[in-house]
Short mmCIF file of C-alpha atoms in Angstrom, two decimals:
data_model
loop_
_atom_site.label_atom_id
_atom_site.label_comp_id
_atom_site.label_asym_id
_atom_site.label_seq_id
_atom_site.Cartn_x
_atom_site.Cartn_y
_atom_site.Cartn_z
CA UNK A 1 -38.80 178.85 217.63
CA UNK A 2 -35.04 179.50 217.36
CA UNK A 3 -32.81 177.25 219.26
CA UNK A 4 -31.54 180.89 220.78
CA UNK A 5 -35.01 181.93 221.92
CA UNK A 6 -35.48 178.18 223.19
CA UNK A 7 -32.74 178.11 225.24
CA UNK A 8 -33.64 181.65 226.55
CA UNK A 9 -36.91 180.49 227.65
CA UNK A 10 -35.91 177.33 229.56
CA UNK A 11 -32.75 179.27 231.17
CA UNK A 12 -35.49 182.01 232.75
CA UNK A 13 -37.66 178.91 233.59
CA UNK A 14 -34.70 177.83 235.87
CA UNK A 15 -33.21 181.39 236.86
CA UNK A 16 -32.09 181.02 240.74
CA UNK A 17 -32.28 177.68 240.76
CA UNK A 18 -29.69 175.39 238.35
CA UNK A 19 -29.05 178.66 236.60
CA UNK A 20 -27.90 181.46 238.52
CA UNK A 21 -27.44 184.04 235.43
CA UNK A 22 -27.75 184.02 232.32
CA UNK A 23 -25.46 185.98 229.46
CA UNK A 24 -26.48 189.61 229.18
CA UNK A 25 -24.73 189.72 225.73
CA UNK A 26 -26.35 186.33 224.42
CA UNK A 27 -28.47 187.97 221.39
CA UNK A 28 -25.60 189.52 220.29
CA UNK A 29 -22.95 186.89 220.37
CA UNK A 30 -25.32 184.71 219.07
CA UNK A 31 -24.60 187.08 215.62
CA UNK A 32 -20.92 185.73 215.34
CA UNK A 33 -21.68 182.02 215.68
CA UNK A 34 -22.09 179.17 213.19
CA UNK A 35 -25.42 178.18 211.83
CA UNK A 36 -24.93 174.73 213.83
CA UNK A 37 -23.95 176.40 217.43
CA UNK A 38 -23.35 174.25 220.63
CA UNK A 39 -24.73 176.22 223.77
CA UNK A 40 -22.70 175.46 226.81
CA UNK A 41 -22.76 176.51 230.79
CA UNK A 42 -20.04 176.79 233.34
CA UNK A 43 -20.18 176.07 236.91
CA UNK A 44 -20.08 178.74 239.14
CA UNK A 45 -16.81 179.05 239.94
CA UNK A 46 -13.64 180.75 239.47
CA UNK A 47 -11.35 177.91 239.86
CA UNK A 48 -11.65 177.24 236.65
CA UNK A 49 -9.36 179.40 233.89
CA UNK A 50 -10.77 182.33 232.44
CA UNK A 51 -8.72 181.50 229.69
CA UNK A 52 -10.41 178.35 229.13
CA UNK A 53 -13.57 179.82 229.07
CA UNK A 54 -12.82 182.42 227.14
CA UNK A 55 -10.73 180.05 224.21
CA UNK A 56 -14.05 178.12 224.58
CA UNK A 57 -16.50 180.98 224.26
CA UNK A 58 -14.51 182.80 221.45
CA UNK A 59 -14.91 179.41 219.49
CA UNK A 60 -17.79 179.90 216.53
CA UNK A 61 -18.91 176.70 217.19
CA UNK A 62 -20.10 177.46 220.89
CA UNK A 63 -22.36 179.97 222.68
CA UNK A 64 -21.98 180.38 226.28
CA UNK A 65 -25.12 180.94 227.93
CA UNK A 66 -25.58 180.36 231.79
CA UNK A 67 -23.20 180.39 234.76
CA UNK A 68 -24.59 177.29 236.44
CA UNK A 69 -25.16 176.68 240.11
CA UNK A 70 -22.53 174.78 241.88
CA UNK A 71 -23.72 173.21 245.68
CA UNK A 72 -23.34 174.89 248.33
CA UNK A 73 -19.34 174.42 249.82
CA UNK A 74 -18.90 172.09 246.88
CA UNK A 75 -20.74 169.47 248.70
CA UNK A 76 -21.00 166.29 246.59
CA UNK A 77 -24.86 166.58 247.19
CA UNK A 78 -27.00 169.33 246.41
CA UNK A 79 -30.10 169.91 248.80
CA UNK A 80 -31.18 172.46 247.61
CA UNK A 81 -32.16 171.07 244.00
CA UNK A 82 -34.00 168.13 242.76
CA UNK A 83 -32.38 165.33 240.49
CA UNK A 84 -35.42 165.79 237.90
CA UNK A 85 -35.18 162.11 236.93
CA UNK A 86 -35.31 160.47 240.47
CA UNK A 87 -36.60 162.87 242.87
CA UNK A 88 -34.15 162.96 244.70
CA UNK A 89 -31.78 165.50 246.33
CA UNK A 90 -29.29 166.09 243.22
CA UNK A 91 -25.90 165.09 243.49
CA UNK A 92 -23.32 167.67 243.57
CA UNK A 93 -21.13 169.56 242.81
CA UNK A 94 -21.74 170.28 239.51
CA UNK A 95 -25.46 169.99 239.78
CA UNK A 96 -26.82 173.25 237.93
CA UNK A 97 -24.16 172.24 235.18
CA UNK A 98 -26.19 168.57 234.57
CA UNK A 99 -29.16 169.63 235.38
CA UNK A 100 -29.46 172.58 232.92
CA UNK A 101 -27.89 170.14 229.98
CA UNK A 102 -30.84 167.28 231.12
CA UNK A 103 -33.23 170.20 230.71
CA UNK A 104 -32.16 171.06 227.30
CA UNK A 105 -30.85 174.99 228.38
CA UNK A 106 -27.69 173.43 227.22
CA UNK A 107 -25.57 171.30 224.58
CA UNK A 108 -23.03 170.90 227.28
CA UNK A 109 -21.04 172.66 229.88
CA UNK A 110 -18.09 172.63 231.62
CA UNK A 111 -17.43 171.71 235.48
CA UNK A 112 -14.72 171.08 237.94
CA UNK A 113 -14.51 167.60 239.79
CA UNK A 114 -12.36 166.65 243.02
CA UNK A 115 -13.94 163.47 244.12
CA UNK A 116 -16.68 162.46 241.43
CA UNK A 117 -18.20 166.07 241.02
CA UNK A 118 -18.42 165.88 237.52
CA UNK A 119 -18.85 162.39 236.64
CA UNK A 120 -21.15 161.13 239.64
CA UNK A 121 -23.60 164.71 238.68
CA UNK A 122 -23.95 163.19 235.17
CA UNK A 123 -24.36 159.82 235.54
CA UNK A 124 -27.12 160.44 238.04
CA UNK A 125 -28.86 162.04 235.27
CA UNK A 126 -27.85 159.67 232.77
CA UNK A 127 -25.74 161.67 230.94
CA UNK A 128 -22.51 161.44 229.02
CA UNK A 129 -19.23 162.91 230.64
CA UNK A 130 -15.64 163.37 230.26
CA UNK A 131 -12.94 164.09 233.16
CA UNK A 132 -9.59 165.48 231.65
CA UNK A 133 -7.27 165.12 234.67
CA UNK A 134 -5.33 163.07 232.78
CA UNK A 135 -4.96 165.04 229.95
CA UNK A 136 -4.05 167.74 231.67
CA UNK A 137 -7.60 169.97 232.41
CA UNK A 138 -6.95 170.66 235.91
CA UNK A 139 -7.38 173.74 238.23
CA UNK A 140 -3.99 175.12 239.80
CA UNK A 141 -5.83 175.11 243.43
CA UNK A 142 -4.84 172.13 245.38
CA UNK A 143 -7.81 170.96 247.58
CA UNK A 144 -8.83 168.13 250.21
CA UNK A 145 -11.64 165.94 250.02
CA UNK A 146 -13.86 165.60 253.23
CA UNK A 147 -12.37 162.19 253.94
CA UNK A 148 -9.29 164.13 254.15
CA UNK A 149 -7.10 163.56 250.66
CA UNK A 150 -5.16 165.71 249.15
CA UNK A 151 -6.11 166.32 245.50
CA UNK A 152 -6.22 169.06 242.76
CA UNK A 153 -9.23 169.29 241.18
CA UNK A 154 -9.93 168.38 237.50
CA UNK A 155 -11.48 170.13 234.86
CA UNK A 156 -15.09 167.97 232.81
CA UNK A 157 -17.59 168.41 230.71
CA UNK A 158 -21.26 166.98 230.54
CA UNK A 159 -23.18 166.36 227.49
CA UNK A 160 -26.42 165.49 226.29
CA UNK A 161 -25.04 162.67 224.18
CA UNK A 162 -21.84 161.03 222.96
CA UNK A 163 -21.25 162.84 219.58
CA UNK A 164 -21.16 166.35 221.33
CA UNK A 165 -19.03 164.69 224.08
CA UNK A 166 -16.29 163.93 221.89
CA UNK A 167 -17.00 166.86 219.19
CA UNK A 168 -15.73 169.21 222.28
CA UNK A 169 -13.26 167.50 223.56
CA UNK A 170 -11.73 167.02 219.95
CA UNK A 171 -12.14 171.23 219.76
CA UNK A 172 -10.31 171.02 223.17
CA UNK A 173 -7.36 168.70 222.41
CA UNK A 174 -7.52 167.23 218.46
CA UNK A 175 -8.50 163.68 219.08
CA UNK A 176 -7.03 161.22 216.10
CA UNK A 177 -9.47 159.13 214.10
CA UNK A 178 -8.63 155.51 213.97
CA UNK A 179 -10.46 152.42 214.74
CA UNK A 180 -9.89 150.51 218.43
CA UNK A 181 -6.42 148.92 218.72
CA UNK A 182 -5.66 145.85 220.80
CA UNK A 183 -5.83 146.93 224.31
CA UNK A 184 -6.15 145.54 228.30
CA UNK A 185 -9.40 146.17 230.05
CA UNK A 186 -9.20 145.76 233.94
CA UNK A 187 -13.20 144.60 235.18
CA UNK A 188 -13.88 143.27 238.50
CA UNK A 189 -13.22 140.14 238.97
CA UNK A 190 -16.16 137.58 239.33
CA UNK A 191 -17.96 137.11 241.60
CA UNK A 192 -15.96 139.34 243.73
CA UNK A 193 -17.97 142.82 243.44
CA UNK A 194 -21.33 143.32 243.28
CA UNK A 195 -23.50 146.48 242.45
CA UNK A 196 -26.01 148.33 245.22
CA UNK A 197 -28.41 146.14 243.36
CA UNK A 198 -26.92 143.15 244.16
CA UNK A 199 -25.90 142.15 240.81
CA UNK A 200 -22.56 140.68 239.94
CA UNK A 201 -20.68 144.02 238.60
CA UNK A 202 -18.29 141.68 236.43
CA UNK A 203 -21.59 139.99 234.83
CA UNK A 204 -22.64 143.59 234.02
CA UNK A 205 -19.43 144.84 232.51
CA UNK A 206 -18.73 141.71 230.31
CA UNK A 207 -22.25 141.14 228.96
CA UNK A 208 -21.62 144.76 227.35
CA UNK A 209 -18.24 144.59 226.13
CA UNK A 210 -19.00 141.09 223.97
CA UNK A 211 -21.44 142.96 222.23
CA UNK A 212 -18.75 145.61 221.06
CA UNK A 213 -18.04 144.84 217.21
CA UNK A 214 -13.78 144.91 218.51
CA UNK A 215 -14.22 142.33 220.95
CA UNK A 216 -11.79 140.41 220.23
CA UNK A 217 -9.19 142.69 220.53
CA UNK A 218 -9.58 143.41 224.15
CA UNK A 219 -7.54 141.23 226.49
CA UNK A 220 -9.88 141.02 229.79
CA UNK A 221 -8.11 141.42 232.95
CA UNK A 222 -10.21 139.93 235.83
CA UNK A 223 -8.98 142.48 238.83
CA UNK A 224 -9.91 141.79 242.44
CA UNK A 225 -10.66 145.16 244.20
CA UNK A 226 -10.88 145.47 247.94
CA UNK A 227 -13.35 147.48 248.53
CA UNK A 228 -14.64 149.55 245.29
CA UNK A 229 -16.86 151.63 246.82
CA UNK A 230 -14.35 152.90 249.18
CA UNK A 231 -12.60 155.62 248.02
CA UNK A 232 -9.16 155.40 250.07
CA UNK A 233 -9.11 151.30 248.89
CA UNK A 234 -10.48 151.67 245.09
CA UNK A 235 -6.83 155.29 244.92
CA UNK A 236 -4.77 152.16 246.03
CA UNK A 237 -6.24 149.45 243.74
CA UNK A 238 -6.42 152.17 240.67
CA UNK A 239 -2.61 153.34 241.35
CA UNK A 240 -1.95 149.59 241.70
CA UNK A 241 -3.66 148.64 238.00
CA UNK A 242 -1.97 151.77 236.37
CA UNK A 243 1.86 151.90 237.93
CA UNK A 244 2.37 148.37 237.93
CA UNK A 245 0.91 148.04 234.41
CA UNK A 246 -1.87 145.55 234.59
CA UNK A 247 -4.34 147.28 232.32
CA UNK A 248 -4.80 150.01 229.83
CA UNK A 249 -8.04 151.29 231.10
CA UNK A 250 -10.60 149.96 233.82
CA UNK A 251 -14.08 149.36 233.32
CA UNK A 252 -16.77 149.63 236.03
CA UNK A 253 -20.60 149.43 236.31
CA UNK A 254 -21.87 151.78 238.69
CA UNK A 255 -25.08 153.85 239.64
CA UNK A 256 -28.13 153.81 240.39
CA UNK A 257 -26.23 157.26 241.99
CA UNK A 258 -27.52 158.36 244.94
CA UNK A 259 -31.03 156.52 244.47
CA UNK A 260 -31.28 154.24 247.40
CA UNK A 261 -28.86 155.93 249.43
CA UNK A 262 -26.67 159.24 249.58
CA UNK A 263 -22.84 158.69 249.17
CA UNK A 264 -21.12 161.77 250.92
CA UNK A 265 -18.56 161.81 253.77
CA UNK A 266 -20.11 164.28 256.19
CA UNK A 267 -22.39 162.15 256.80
CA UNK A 268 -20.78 159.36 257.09
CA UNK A 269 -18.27 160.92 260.36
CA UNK A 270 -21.40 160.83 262.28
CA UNK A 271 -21.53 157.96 265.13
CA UNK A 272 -25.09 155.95 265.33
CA UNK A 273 -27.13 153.90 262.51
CA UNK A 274 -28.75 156.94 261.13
CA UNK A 275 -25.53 157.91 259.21
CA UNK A 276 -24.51 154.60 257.98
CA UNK A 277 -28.66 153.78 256.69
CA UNK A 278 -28.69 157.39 254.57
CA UNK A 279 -25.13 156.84 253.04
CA UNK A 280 -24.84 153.30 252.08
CA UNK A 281 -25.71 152.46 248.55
CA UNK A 282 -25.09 155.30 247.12
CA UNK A 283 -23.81 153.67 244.01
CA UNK A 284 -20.16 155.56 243.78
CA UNK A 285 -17.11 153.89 242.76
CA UNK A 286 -14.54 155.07 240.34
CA UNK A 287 -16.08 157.86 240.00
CA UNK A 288 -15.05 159.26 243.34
CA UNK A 289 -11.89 158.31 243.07
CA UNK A 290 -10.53 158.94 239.38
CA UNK A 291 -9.49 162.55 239.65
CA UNK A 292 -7.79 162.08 242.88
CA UNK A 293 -5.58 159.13 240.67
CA UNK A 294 -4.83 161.63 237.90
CA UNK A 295 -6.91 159.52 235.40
CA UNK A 296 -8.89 160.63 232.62
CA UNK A 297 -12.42 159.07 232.51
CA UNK A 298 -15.59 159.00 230.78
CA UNK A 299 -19.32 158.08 232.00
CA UNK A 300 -21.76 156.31 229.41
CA UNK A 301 -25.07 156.09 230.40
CA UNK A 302 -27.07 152.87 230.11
CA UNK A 303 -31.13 151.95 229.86
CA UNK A 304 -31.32 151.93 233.51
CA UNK A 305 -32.13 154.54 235.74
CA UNK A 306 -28.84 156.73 237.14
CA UNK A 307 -26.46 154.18 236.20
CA UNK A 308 -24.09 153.41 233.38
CA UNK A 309 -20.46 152.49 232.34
CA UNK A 310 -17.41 154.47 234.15
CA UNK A 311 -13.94 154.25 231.87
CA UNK A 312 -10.65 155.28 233.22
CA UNK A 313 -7.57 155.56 232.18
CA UNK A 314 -3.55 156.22 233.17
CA UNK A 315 -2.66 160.01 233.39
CA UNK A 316 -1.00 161.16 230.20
CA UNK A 317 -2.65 163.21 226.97
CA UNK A 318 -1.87 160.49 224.73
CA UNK A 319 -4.19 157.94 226.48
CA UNK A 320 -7.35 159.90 225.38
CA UNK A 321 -7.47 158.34 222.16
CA UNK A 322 -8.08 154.73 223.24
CA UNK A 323 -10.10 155.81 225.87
CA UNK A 324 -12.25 157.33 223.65
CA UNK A 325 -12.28 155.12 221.09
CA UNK A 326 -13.50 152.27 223.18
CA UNK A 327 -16.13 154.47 224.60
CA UNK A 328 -17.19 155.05 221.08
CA UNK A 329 -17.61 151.18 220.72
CA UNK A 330 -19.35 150.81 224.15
CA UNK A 331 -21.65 153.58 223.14
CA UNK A 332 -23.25 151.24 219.77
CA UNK A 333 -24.46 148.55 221.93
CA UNK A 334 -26.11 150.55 224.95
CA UNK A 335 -28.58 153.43 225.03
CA UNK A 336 -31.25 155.32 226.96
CA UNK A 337 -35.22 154.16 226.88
CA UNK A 338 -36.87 156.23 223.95
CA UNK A 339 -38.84 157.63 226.25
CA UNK A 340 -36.04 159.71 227.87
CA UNK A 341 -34.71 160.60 224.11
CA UNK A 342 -37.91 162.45 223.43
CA UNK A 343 -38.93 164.17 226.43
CA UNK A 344 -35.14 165.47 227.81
CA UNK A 345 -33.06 164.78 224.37
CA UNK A 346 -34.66 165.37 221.69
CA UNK A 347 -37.30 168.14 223.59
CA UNK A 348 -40.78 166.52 221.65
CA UNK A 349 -43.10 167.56 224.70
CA UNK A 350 -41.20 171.68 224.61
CA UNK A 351 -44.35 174.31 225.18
CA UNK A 352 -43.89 177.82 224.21
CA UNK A 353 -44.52 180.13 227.42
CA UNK A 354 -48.05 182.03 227.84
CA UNK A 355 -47.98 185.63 226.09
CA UNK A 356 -50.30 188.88 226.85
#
């Protein structure tokens, strides 16, 4: 079967759910593209440029094929969809945009994040994603999160896997080829931060780095954070780290996302037990807070489930290069179980649909 008619099939299999349409002109754009095509969703919005899209879907290299269901008011979790990997309710608010790139409709796609709605969405399904704040990929509409802070939204993308990550972001912006200079990676400090899991974050973060073949030309920066999974107190430590020049980028562990508990505000301004039980360990650090800080990031997943390694860096277009370039490094030494590779990567278990 044709990667085309593939993609067709799963994207009807899903219609009204992640996907809420699917391009009436497919078959025949489909005509203009490279042998080697890259399909790609958006998130149903219209915050982000037409322009984009369009410079994006005029590209040979790249089919669009769904608009993607966004959640309902933006809501940074999605109850009306299923995470398909932990059965849970799927985190927002680019849901239909991971979702439909976990299910193989799509190479990648492209969504908008204010507080972790691009980055928390793929890391939950242990996905790879990039957040160009930094860079300048931003929305012109200024917005507020629900714990009340002012932000302008950034424009991501999620991807099945690292090389299409950074083959679409180098299509976006030209990213130079060079091998990792000497840099200063912020990590909590030990003993000081501690995943939902109750694992020491900093034990996490370093026993991944020393496996990275560059090593030794990282300068560690042990960084004492407040309170990480607090979004007001991880904007103050971040701004803190990047405008008084204590690191280059900041590394964090963080997931399983929205496993053991759901991590969204409206909740969370309820009085009473109930609240606090269903929104604590949610597994949300950076993530929620790197757009709001201008940063550029990038989410690698690791072997376990919803989790992985968040990157961030200081605004500016020029940082991209080391971020990705470390990310490249960090990718080598981790990866998903095989398993998960051949059923929602590589699409081994795929069955044709039932003809008359």
């Amino acid at each position: 079967m044709r990667k085309i008619d593939k993609a067709i099939v799963l994207a009807k299999d899903n219609l009204n759910k992640s996907v809420m349409e699917i391009n009436p002109n497919i078959l025949e754009e489909v005509k203009e593209k490279d042998e080697e095509y890259l399909t790609f969703g958006v998130k149903n919005t219209g915050d982000i440029p037409r322009s984009l899209i369009d410079n994006i879907r005029s590209n040979k290299k790249f089919l669009w094929t769904t608009i993607d269901r966004m959640s309902h008011l933006g809501r940074s979790i999605d109850t009306e969809l299923i995470n398909p990997l932990t059965y849970r309710a799927m985190t927002g608010s680019s849901s239909g945009t991971a979702i439909n790139v976990f299910k193989g409709i799509n190479d990648f796609g492209i969504g908008t994040d204010g507080g972790g709605s691009v980055l928390a969405p793929a890391l939950s399904l242990n996905l790879f994603s990039f957040l160009g704040k930094g860079a300048g990929l931003e929305i012109s509409k200024k917005g507020v999160s629900t714990d009340n802070i002012a932000f302008k939204p950034g424009i991501g993308l999620i991807s099945k896997d690292f090389s299409t990550l950074k083959y679409v972001v180098n299509e976006l912006m030209s990213l130079e080829e060079s091998s990792l200079e000497e840099m200063r990676v912020v990590i909590p400090e030990k003993n000081t931060c501690k995943t939902v899991e109750g694992e020491d974050t900093y034990n996490k973060v370093i026993n991944i780095l020393n496996k990275i073949k560059n090593y030794h030309k990282l300068t560690i920066v042990e960084y004492r954070f407040q309170d990480i999974y607090n979004r007001e107190s991880s904007i103050k430590d971040i701004n803190n780290i990047f405008s008084n020049d204590i690191g280059d980028i900041i590394i964090n562990f963080e997931g399983p996302i929205d496993l053991y508990g759901y991590d969204e505000t409206i909740q969370k301004s309820f009085l009473g037990n109930g609240a606090k039980e269903i929104t604590k360990d949610g597994g949300k650090a950076l993530v929620k807070s790197a757009n709001i800080c201008k940063c550029s990031a990038i989410t690698l997943p690791v072997n376990e489930i919803a989790s992985g390694i968040v990157l961030c860096s200081k605004q500016g277009k020029e940082k991209i290069h080391g971020l990705f370039t470390l990310a490249e490094e960090i990718n080598e030494v981790i990866k998903r179980p095989d398993i998960y590779e051949k059923y929602f990567i590589r699409k081994e278990k795929f069955v044709n649909s039932l003809d008359f």
